[in-house]
Tab-separated table of C-alpha atoms and ligand atoms in Angstrom:
chain	number	residue	atom	x	y	z
A	1	MET	CA	17.378	-17.195	4.196
A	2	ARG	CA	14.036	-17.750	1.615
A	3	ILE	CA	10.840	-17.348	3.163
A	4	LEU	CA	7.931	-17.341	0.815
A	5	GLY	CA	5.423	-14.802	1.866
A	6	ILE	CA	1.585	-14.441	1.460
A	7	GLU	CA	-0.599	-11.629	1.041
A	8	THR	CA	-4.595	-11.877	0.555
A	9	SER	CA	-6.006	-8.509	2.861
A	10	CYS	CA	-7.623	-6.672	-0.478
A	11	ASP	CA	-8.674	-7.956	-3.650
A	12	GLU	CA	-5.264	-9.416	-4.537
A	13	THR	CA	-3.703	-13.142	-4.760
A	14	ALA	CA	-0.114	-12.698	-4.212
A	15	VAL	CA	2.637	-14.935	-3.021
A	16	ALA	CA	6.422	-14.265	-2.911
A	17	VAL	CA	9.764	-15.723	-2.401
A	18	VAL	CA	12.646	-13.642	-1.283
A	19	GLU	CA	15.608	-14.107	-0.457
A	20	ASP	CA	17.606	-12.189	2.661
A	21	GLY	CA	15.114	-9.732	2.962
A	22	THR	CA	15.774	-7.930	-0.530
A	23	LYS	CA	16.327	-10.209	-3.446
A	24	ILE	CA	13.146	-11.301	-5.309
A	25	LEU	CA	12.826	-14.521	-6.251
A	26	SER	CA	8.836	-14.420	-7.843
A	27	ASN	CA	6.401	-11.840	-6.738
A	28	VAL	CA	4.097	-13.266	-8.596
A	29	VAL	CA	0.417	-10.718	-8.234
A	30	ALA	CA	-2.721	-12.827	-9.324
A	31	SER	CA	-5.876	-9.541	-9.378
A	32	GLN	CA	-9.477	-9.971	-8.897
A	33	VAL	CA	-9.430	-5.931	-10.090
A	34	ASP	CA	-11.499	-6.769	-13.499
A	35	ILE	CA	-14.119	-8.116	-10.760
A	36	HIS	CA	-14.787	-5.858	-8.916
A	37	ALA	CA	-14.529	-3.324	-12.086
A	38	ARG	CA	-18.622	-4.706	-13.305
A	39	TYR	CA	-19.654	-3.522	-9.200
A	40	GLY	CA	-17.178	-0.171	-8.665
A	41	GLY	CA	-15.632	-0.964	-5.462
A	42	ILE	CA	-14.509	-3.791	-4.026
A	43	VAL	CA	-17.471	-6.590	-3.109
A	44	PRO	CA	-15.827	-7.997	0.260
A	45	GLU	CA	-17.280	-11.798	-0.811
A	46	VAL	CA	-16.173	-12.426	-4.219
A	47	ALA	CA	-13.005	-11.626	-2.957
A	48	SER	CA	-12.775	-14.364	-0.397
A	49	ARG	CA	-13.879	-16.765	-2.954
A	50	GLN	CA	-11.992	-15.410	-4.865
A	51	HIS	CA	-8.259	-15.957	-3.267
A	52	MET	CA	-9.564	-19.008	-2.548
A	53	LEU	CA	-9.883	-20.139	-6.337
A	54	THR	CA	-6.156	-18.354	-7.231
A	55	ILE	CA	-4.199	-19.057	-3.844
A	56	LEU	CA	-3.280	-22.718	-4.723
A	57	PRO	CA	-2.343	-22.292	-8.034
A	58	VAL	CA	-0.576	-18.279	-7.616
A	59	LEU	CA	1.297	-20.741	-4.519
A	60	LYS	CA	2.394	-22.412	-7.130
A	61	HIS	CA	3.339	-20.478	-9.496
A	62	ALA	CA	5.810	-18.262	-7.240
A	63	MET	CA	7.836	-21.512	-6.216
A	64	PHE	CA	8.340	-22.802	-9.841
A	65	GLN	CA	9.577	-19.546	-10.789
A	66	ALA	CA	11.380	-18.394	-8.105
A	67	LYS	CA	13.106	-22.557	-8.740
A	68	VAL	CA	12.400	-23.151	-5.301
A	69	SER	CA	11.259	-26.824	-3.778
A	70	TRP	CA	9.772	-26.689	0.776
A	71	GLN	CA	13.811	-27.607	1.093
A	72	ASP	CA	14.627	-24.424	0.061
A	73	VAL	CA	12.397	-23.006	2.014
A	74	ASP	CA	12.593	-21.337	5.423
A	75	ALA	CA	9.731	-19.764	6.600
A	76	ILE	CA	5.997	-18.779	5.579
A	77	ALA	CA	5.190	-15.007	6.148
A	78	THR	CA	1.626	-14.101	5.721
A	79	THR	CA	-1.167	-11.006	6.555
A	80	PHE	CA	-2.963	-11.221	9.251
A	81	GLY	CA	-4.253	-7.262	9.242
A	82	PRO	CA	-5.087	-4.955	8.296
A	83	GLY	CA	-8.322	-5.712	5.718
A	84	LEU	CA	-11.055	-7.533	4.769
A	85	SER	CA	-11.430	-10.984	7.139
A	86	GLY	CA	-12.450	-13.239	4.885
A	87	SER	CA	-10.106	-11.926	2.267
A	88	LEU	CA	-6.919	-12.798	5.622
A	89	LEU	CA	-8.327	-15.616	5.935
A	90	VAL	CA	-7.570	-17.436	3.480
A	91	GLY	CA	-4.079	-16.437	3.247
A	92	VAL	CA	-3.710	-17.301	6.777
A	93	ASN	CA	-6.093	-20.164	6.548
A	94	VAL	CA	-3.535	-21.089	3.352
A	95	ALA	CA	0.022	-20.303	5.248
A	96	LYS	CA	-0.824	-21.889	8.954
A	97	ALA	CA	-1.229	-25.475	6.872
A	98	SER	CA	1.488	-25.283	4.497
A	99	ALA	CA	3.692	-24.629	8.212
A	100	LEU	CA	2.018	-27.484	9.953
A	101	ALA	CA	3.480	-29.411	6.613
A	102	GLN	CA	6.091	-28.819	6.237
A	103	GLY	CA	7.218	-28.158	9.638
A	104	LEU	CA	8.129	-24.039	8.866
A	105	PRO	CA	8.381	-21.127	10.562
A	106	LEU	CA	4.876	-19.046	10.746
A	107	ILE	CA	5.403	-15.583	11.150
A	108	GLY	CA	2.228	-13.154	10.556
A	109	ILE	CA	2.864	-9.112	9.239
A	110	ASN	CA	0.524	-6.298	9.870
A	111	HIS	CA	0.844	-5.419	6.620
A	112	LEU	CA	1.172	-1.968	6.792
A	113	GLU	CA	4.517	-2.567	8.299
A	114	ALA	CA	5.199	-4.639	4.861
A	115	HIS	CA	4.329	-1.350	3.152
A	116	ILE	CA	6.627	0.164	4.570
A	117	TYR	CA	9.629	-2.693	4.098
A	118	ALA	CA	8.872	-3.240	0.097
A	119	ASN	CA	11.527	0.125	0.723
A	120	TRP	CA	13.917	-2.244	1.689
A	121	LEU	CA	13.484	-4.671	-1.715
A	122	GLU	CA	16.059	-4.713	-4.892
A	123	GLY	CA	18.614	-3.800	-2.713
A	124	ASN	CA	17.702	-0.786	-1.121
A	125	GLN	CA	18.966	0.710	2.136
A	126	PRO	CA	16.767	3.243	4.077
A	127	PHE	CA	18.426	5.218	6.658
A	128	PHE	CA	16.793	5.336	10.566
A	129	PRO	CA	15.323	7.204	11.844
A	130	CYS	CA	13.290	7.810	8.514
A	131	LEU	CA	10.001	9.416	8.217
A	132	CYS	CA	6.992	6.572	6.552
A	133	LEU	CA	4.315	7.973	4.087
A	134	ILE	CA	1.911	4.581	3.467
A	135	VAL	CA	-0.781	6.113	1.416
A	136	SER	CA	-3.315	3.096	0.265
A	137	GLY	CA	-6.670	2.781	-0.594
A	138	GLY	CA	-7.798	2.046	3.515
A	139	HIS	CA	-5.083	4.595	4.901
A	140	SER	CA	-2.583	8.087	4.799
A	141	ASP	CA	0.162	7.329	7.784
A	142	LEU	CA	2.287	9.309	8.844
A	143	VAL	CA	4.904	6.732	10.978
A	144	LEU	CA	8.443	7.403	12.517
A	145	MET	CA	10.510	4.753	12.602
A	146	SER	CA	13.085	4.291	14.215
A	147	GLU	CA	14.573	1.224	13.549
A	148	HIS	CA	13.650	-1.816	12.322
A	149	GLY	CA	10.296	-2.511	13.757
A	150	LYS	CA	9.656	0.484	16.332
A	151	TYR	CA	7.266	2.480	15.281
A	152	GLN	CA	5.142	5.598	16.375
A	153	ARG	CA	2.250	7.056	14.402
A	154	VAL	CA	2.631	10.633	14.326
A	155	GLY	CA	-0.205	11.668	11.586
A	156	ARG	CA	-3.143	9.647	10.261
A	157	THR	CA	-6.253	10.320	7.964
A	158	ARG	CA	-9.396	11.848	10.242
A	159	ASP	CA	-11.576	10.620	6.886
A	160	ASP	CA	-11.210	9.423	3.304
A	161	ALA	CA	-7.700	7.313	3.165
A	162	ALA	CA	-5.969	9.134	-0.074
A	163	GLY	CA	-6.372	6.353	-2.739
A	164	GLU	CA	-10.145	5.887	-1.358
A	165	ALA	CA	-10.343	9.415	-1.891
A	166	PHE	CA	-8.558	9.694	-5.506
A	167	ASP	CA	-11.226	5.869	-5.774
A	168	LYS	CA	-14.614	8.383	-5.196
A	169	GLY	CA	-12.987	11.296	-7.040
A	170	ALA	CA	-12.458	9.217	-10.281
A	171	ARG	CA	-16.038	8.435	-9.822
A	172	ILE	CA	-17.249	11.513	-9.425
A	173	LEU	CA	-15.985	12.582	-12.473
A	174	GLY	CA	-17.164	8.570	-14.322
A	175	LEU	CA	-13.514	7.877	-14.727
A	176	GLY	CA	-13.764	4.070	-13.406
A	177	TYR	CA	-12.261	1.618	-10.811
A	178	PRO	CA	-9.400	1.993	-9.599
A	179	GLY	CA	-9.612	5.061	-8.979
A	180	GLY	CA	-5.823	5.991	-8.773
A	181	PRO	CA	-4.471	4.464	-12.441
A	182	ALA	CA	-7.595	6.228	-13.901
A	183	ILE	CA	-7.380	10.129	-12.507
A	184	GLU	CA	-3.627	10.303	-13.131
A	185	ALA	CA	-4.077	8.792	-17.121
A	186	ALA	CA	-7.321	12.289	-17.550
A	187	ALA	CA	-4.900	13.912	-15.614
A	188	LYS	CA	-2.120	12.985	-17.731
A	189	ASP	CA	-1.245	15.946	-20.532
A	190	ALA	CA	-3.757	18.088	-18.196
A	191	VAL	CA	-3.277	21.389	-16.928
A	192	PRO	CA	-4.383	21.529	-12.531
A	193	SER	CA	-6.480	25.056	-13.541
A	194	LEU	CA	-9.971	24.593	-11.591
A	195	SER	CA	-9.947	25.697	-7.529
A	196	LEU	CA	-10.366	23.482	-5.108
A	197	PRO	CA	-9.943	22.892	-1.660
A	198	ARG	CA	-7.545	21.628	0.527
A	199	ALA	CA	-7.431	20.807	3.766
A	200	TRP	CA	-4.047	22.093	5.892
A	201	LEU	CA	-4.558	20.697	9.594
A	202	ARG	CA	-2.240	23.321	10.646
A	203	GLY	CA	-1.055	22.031	14.327
A	204	SER	CA	-1.289	18.867	12.871
A	205	ASP	CA	0.392	15.672	10.890
A	206	ASP	CA	-3.149	14.192	10.206
A	207	PHE	CA	-4.256	14.026	7.024
A	208	SER	CA	-8.597	14.576	5.599
A	209	PHE	CA	-10.280	14.429	1.885
A	210	SER	CA	-13.017	14.253	2.130
A	211	GLY	CA	-14.537	18.094	1.983
A	212	LEU	CA	-11.928	17.687	-1.155
A	213	LYS	CA	-14.266	15.543	-2.414
A	214	THR	CA	-17.464	17.227	-1.057
A	215	ALA	CA	-15.978	20.395	-3.650
A	216	LEU	CA	-15.439	17.946	-6.774
A	217	LEU	CA	-18.646	16.196	-6.465
A	218	HIS	CA	-20.823	19.955	-6.425
A	219	LEU	CA	-17.629	21.220	-9.409
A	220	VAL	CA	-19.815	18.948	-11.271
A	221	GLN	CA	-23.224	18.875	-10.476
A	222	LYS	CA	-22.465	23.318	-10.602
A	223	ARG	CA	-21.041	21.576	-14.398
A	224	GLY	CA	-23.613	19.690	-15.072
A	225	SER	CA	-22.573	18.278	-18.447
A	226	LEU	CA	-19.180	16.101	-18.222
A	227	ASP	CA	-16.905	16.512	-21.800
A	228	ALA	CA	-13.467	15.072	-22.089
A	229	ALA	CA	-11.571	17.556	-21.638
A	230	TRP	CA	-13.021	19.321	-18.457
A	231	VAL	CA	-12.823	16.277	-16.518
A	232	ALA	CA	-9.290	15.657	-17.564
A	233	GLU	CA	-8.631	18.796	-16.239
A	234	ALA	CA	-10.445	18.088	-13.939
A	235	ALA	CA	-8.568	14.727	-12.982
A	236	ALA	CA	-5.819	16.765	-13.013
A	237	SER	CA	-6.630	19.574	-10.133
A	238	PHE	CA	-8.033	16.533	-7.649
A	239	GLN	CA	-4.793	14.532	-7.983
A	240	GLN	CA	-2.383	18.114	-7.679
A	241	ALA	CA	-5.061	18.818	-4.494
A	242	ILE	CA	-3.876	15.175	-2.938
A	243	ILE	CA	-0.669	15.480	-4.162
A	244	GLU	CA	0.449	18.775	-2.206
A	245	VAL	CA	-0.887	18.083	1.130
A	246	LEU	CA	0.513	14.816	1.198
A	247	ALA	CA	4.158	16.087	0.726
A	248	THR	CA	3.734	19.539	1.961
A	249	LYS	CA	2.647	17.987	5.154
A	250	ALA	CA	5.574	14.533	4.589
A	251	ILE	CA	8.035	17.236	4.282
A	252	ALA	CA	7.331	19.558	6.762
A	253	THR	CA	6.652	16.926	9.438
A	254	ALA	CA	9.894	15.388	8.300
A	255	LYS	CA	12.146	18.714	8.949
A	256	ARG	CA	10.511	18.987	12.160
A	257	LEU	CA	11.197	15.393	13.287
A	258	GLY	CA	14.712	15.796	11.745
A	259	VAL	CA	15.183	12.083	10.274
A	260	ARG	CA	17.512	11.594	7.495
A	261	GLN	CA	15.068	10.464	5.134
A	262	ILE	CA	11.190	9.479	4.167
A	263	LEU	CA	10.352	5.733	2.752
A	264	LEU	CA	6.807	6.143	0.548
A	265	SER	CA	4.492	3.352	0.725
A	266	GLY	CA	1.334	2.068	-0.811
A	267	GLY	CA	-0.632	1.718	-4.382
A	268	VAL	CA	-0.706	5.879	-4.037
A	269	ALA	CA	2.469	5.949	-3.942
A	270	ALA	CA	2.861	4.580	-7.485
A	271	ASN	CA	1.373	8.254	-8.465
A	272	ARG	CA	4.210	9.503	-11.025
A	273	ALA	CA	3.105	13.130	-10.601
A	274	LEU	CA	3.559	12.859	-6.511
A	275	GLY	CA	6.679	11.449	-6.999
A	276	SER	CA	7.063	14.778	-9.588
A	277	TYR	CA	6.638	16.590	-6.693
A	278	PHE	CA	9.068	14.796	-3.863
A	279	ALA	CA	11.440	14.687	-6.600
A	280	SER	CA	10.795	19.115	-7.062
A	281	HIS	CA	9.738	19.924	-3.486
A	282	CYS	CA	12.131	17.688	-0.857
A	283	SER	CA	15.065	18.465	-0.555
A	284	LEU	CA	15.898	15.709	1.749
A	285	PRO	CA	16.112	11.632	0.970
A	286	PHE	CA	13.480	9.606	0.024
A	287	HIS	CA	12.565	6.424	-1.547
A	288	ILE	CA	9.513	5.674	-3.797
A	289	PRO	CA	9.528	1.229	-4.367
A	290	ARG	CA	9.162	1.212	-8.571
A	291	PRO	CA	4.372	1.103	-8.770
A	292	GLY	CA	4.649	-2.919	-8.712
A	293	LEU	CA	5.726	-2.828	-5.126
A	294	CYS	CA	3.852	0.103	-3.901
A	295	THR	CA	0.642	-1.672	-4.761
A	296	ASP	CA	-0.268	-4.999	-2.731
A	297	ASN	CA	2.192	-7.360	-3.803
A	298	ALA	CA	3.238	-10.456	-1.043
A	299	ALA	CA	7.684	-9.711	-1.684
A	300	MET	CA	6.564	-6.430	0.369
A	301	ILE	CA	4.766	-9.147	2.651
A	302	ALA	CA	8.226	-10.918	2.804
A	303	ALA	CA	10.635	-8.447	3.177
A	304	CYS	CA	9.381	-7.364	6.249
A	305	ALA	CA	9.135	-11.784	8.201
A	306	TYR	CA	12.731	-11.185	7.316
A	307	TYR	CA	13.729	-8.684	9.548
A	308	ARG	CA	10.983	-9.807	12.431
A	309	PHE	CA	12.386	-13.373	11.682
A	310	GLN	CA	15.518	-11.806	12.706
A	311	ALA	CA	14.455	-9.936	15.755
A	312	GLY	CA	12.964	-13.617	16.936
A	313	VAL	CA	9.512	-13.249	16.120
A	314	VAL	CA	8.096	-16.160	15.484
A	315	ASP	CA	3.725	-16.392	15.371
A	316	ASP	CA	1.714	-20.242	16.947
A	317	TYR	CA	-0.817	-21.722	15.103
A	318	SER	CA	-2.751	-19.355	17.262
A	319	LEU	CA	-1.860	-16.386	14.571
A	320	ASP	CA	-5.246	-15.194	14.021
A	321	VAL	CA	-6.840	-12.020	11.389
A	322	VAL	CA	-7.296	-8.325	12.977
A	323	PRO	CA	-9.117	-6.698	10.212
A	324	GLY	CA	-8.481	-3.506	12.320
A	325	LEU	CA	-4.460	-3.825	12.823
A	326	ILE	CA	-2.769	-0.183	12.852
A	327	ILE	CA	1.243	0.653	12.984
A	328	SER	CA	1.915	2.031	16.684
B	401	KG4	O1	-1.586	-0.614	-1.234
B	401	KG4	P1	-3.062	-0.593	-1.879
B	401	KG4	O2	-2.764	-1.497	-3.301
B	401	KG4	O3	-3.397	-1.660	-1.353
B	401	KG4	C1	-4.443	-0.996	-0.045
B	401	KG4	O4	-3.647	-1.559	0.711
B	401	KG4	O5	-5.355	-0.288	0.034
B	401	KG4	O6	-2.941	0.603	-2.946
B	401	KG4	C2	-3.793	0.601	-3.412
B	401	KG4	C3	-5.006	2.272	-4.043
B	401	KG4	C4	-6.376	2.412	-4.331
B	401	KG4	O7	-7.542	3.217	-3.654
B	401	KG4	C5	-6.006	2.555	-5.593
B	401	KG4	O8	-7.007	4.170	-6.506
B	401	KG4	C6	-4.778	4.204	-5.512
B	401	KG4	O9	-3.896	3.203	-4.497
B	401	KG4	N1	-3.655	4.570	-5.994
B	401	KG4	C7	-3.228	4.799	-6.789
B	401	KG4	C8	-2.832	4.810	-8.229
B	401	KG4	N2	-2.440	2.932	-7.961
B	401	KG4	C9	-3.188	2.920	-7.264
B	401	KG4	N3	-3.325	6.100	-6.786
B	401	KG4	C10	-3.583	7.445	-7.106
B	401	KG4	N4	-2.315	7.149	-8.085
B	401	KG4	C11	-2.002	5.810	-8.842
B	401	KG4	N5	-1.167	5.543	-9.923
B	402	ZN	ZN1	-2.010	-2.254	0.219
């Protein structure tokens, strides 16, 4: 079964064709990062206009790369939330129009659920029950997954998401946008020797990163002028503080819940230092999709849709965007 997935929830225009929920036939991502970088963050109106310009060429390119025509596609899936409403509308309407024109089933997908399903791509077969750590620009969730489509959110961020913390920290350090890759690059050869706080929130599976960001701001203000060596040390210390909290809490929650595996996903899961930390501190099996499948893409949308479709879930043309959608 081949599913065409569409993803336009934020600033990536993406279309992919995936076979049987795991084999990627094509995975095209047109990033708007250069357009938004000059503003230091995503401008929603600019994002939706850019999706409108890019979506049809990206869709054609994905079908061309997968060597499929509409006759070879069995269903069309699209993210309907969470995300920016103007951006989501582009993908949802292109999916609806294509489904109607081609007489194909339409499947609306929760973007957070799709991040988890990046773990099923390229032949990987996770075990249930598993604990999913979704760490993206807008979310930091710990989700217990007992079987396909069955979730219980056990933890979330109480303020900034981990990716948001990376983006804000990078701005404070003058490292540009997007912050995660910029901090990771700056931190590469530096020692995390600066003292920064960790919000453990003991007794809770929630996260909090806004205090860490404020502490970094205070360090920078105290320092006055910034030289490259100090910025690298600060980037490494800031990254280490985020990683330690994410990994320590996820591992402790996984052990307490008695799951068989931890699945990481979302843009922050692309961070190699986070992967190394898990490798040296996690005694449970864990899986991280390769970096290009952690950040926003449409292959994960198609993978998730495969399991929903198998369970008999399809949508009708009343499918609408839900910008504040959660996973629960
Ligand atoms: O999942 P994603 O691509 O989009 C959302 O659904 O939000 O995540 C984007 C977030 C951004 O905040 C970005 O700074 C962060 O993921 N990110 C990283 C890395 N690559 C992307 N954070 C840390 N290290 C990275 N290598
Ligand atoms: Zn995402």
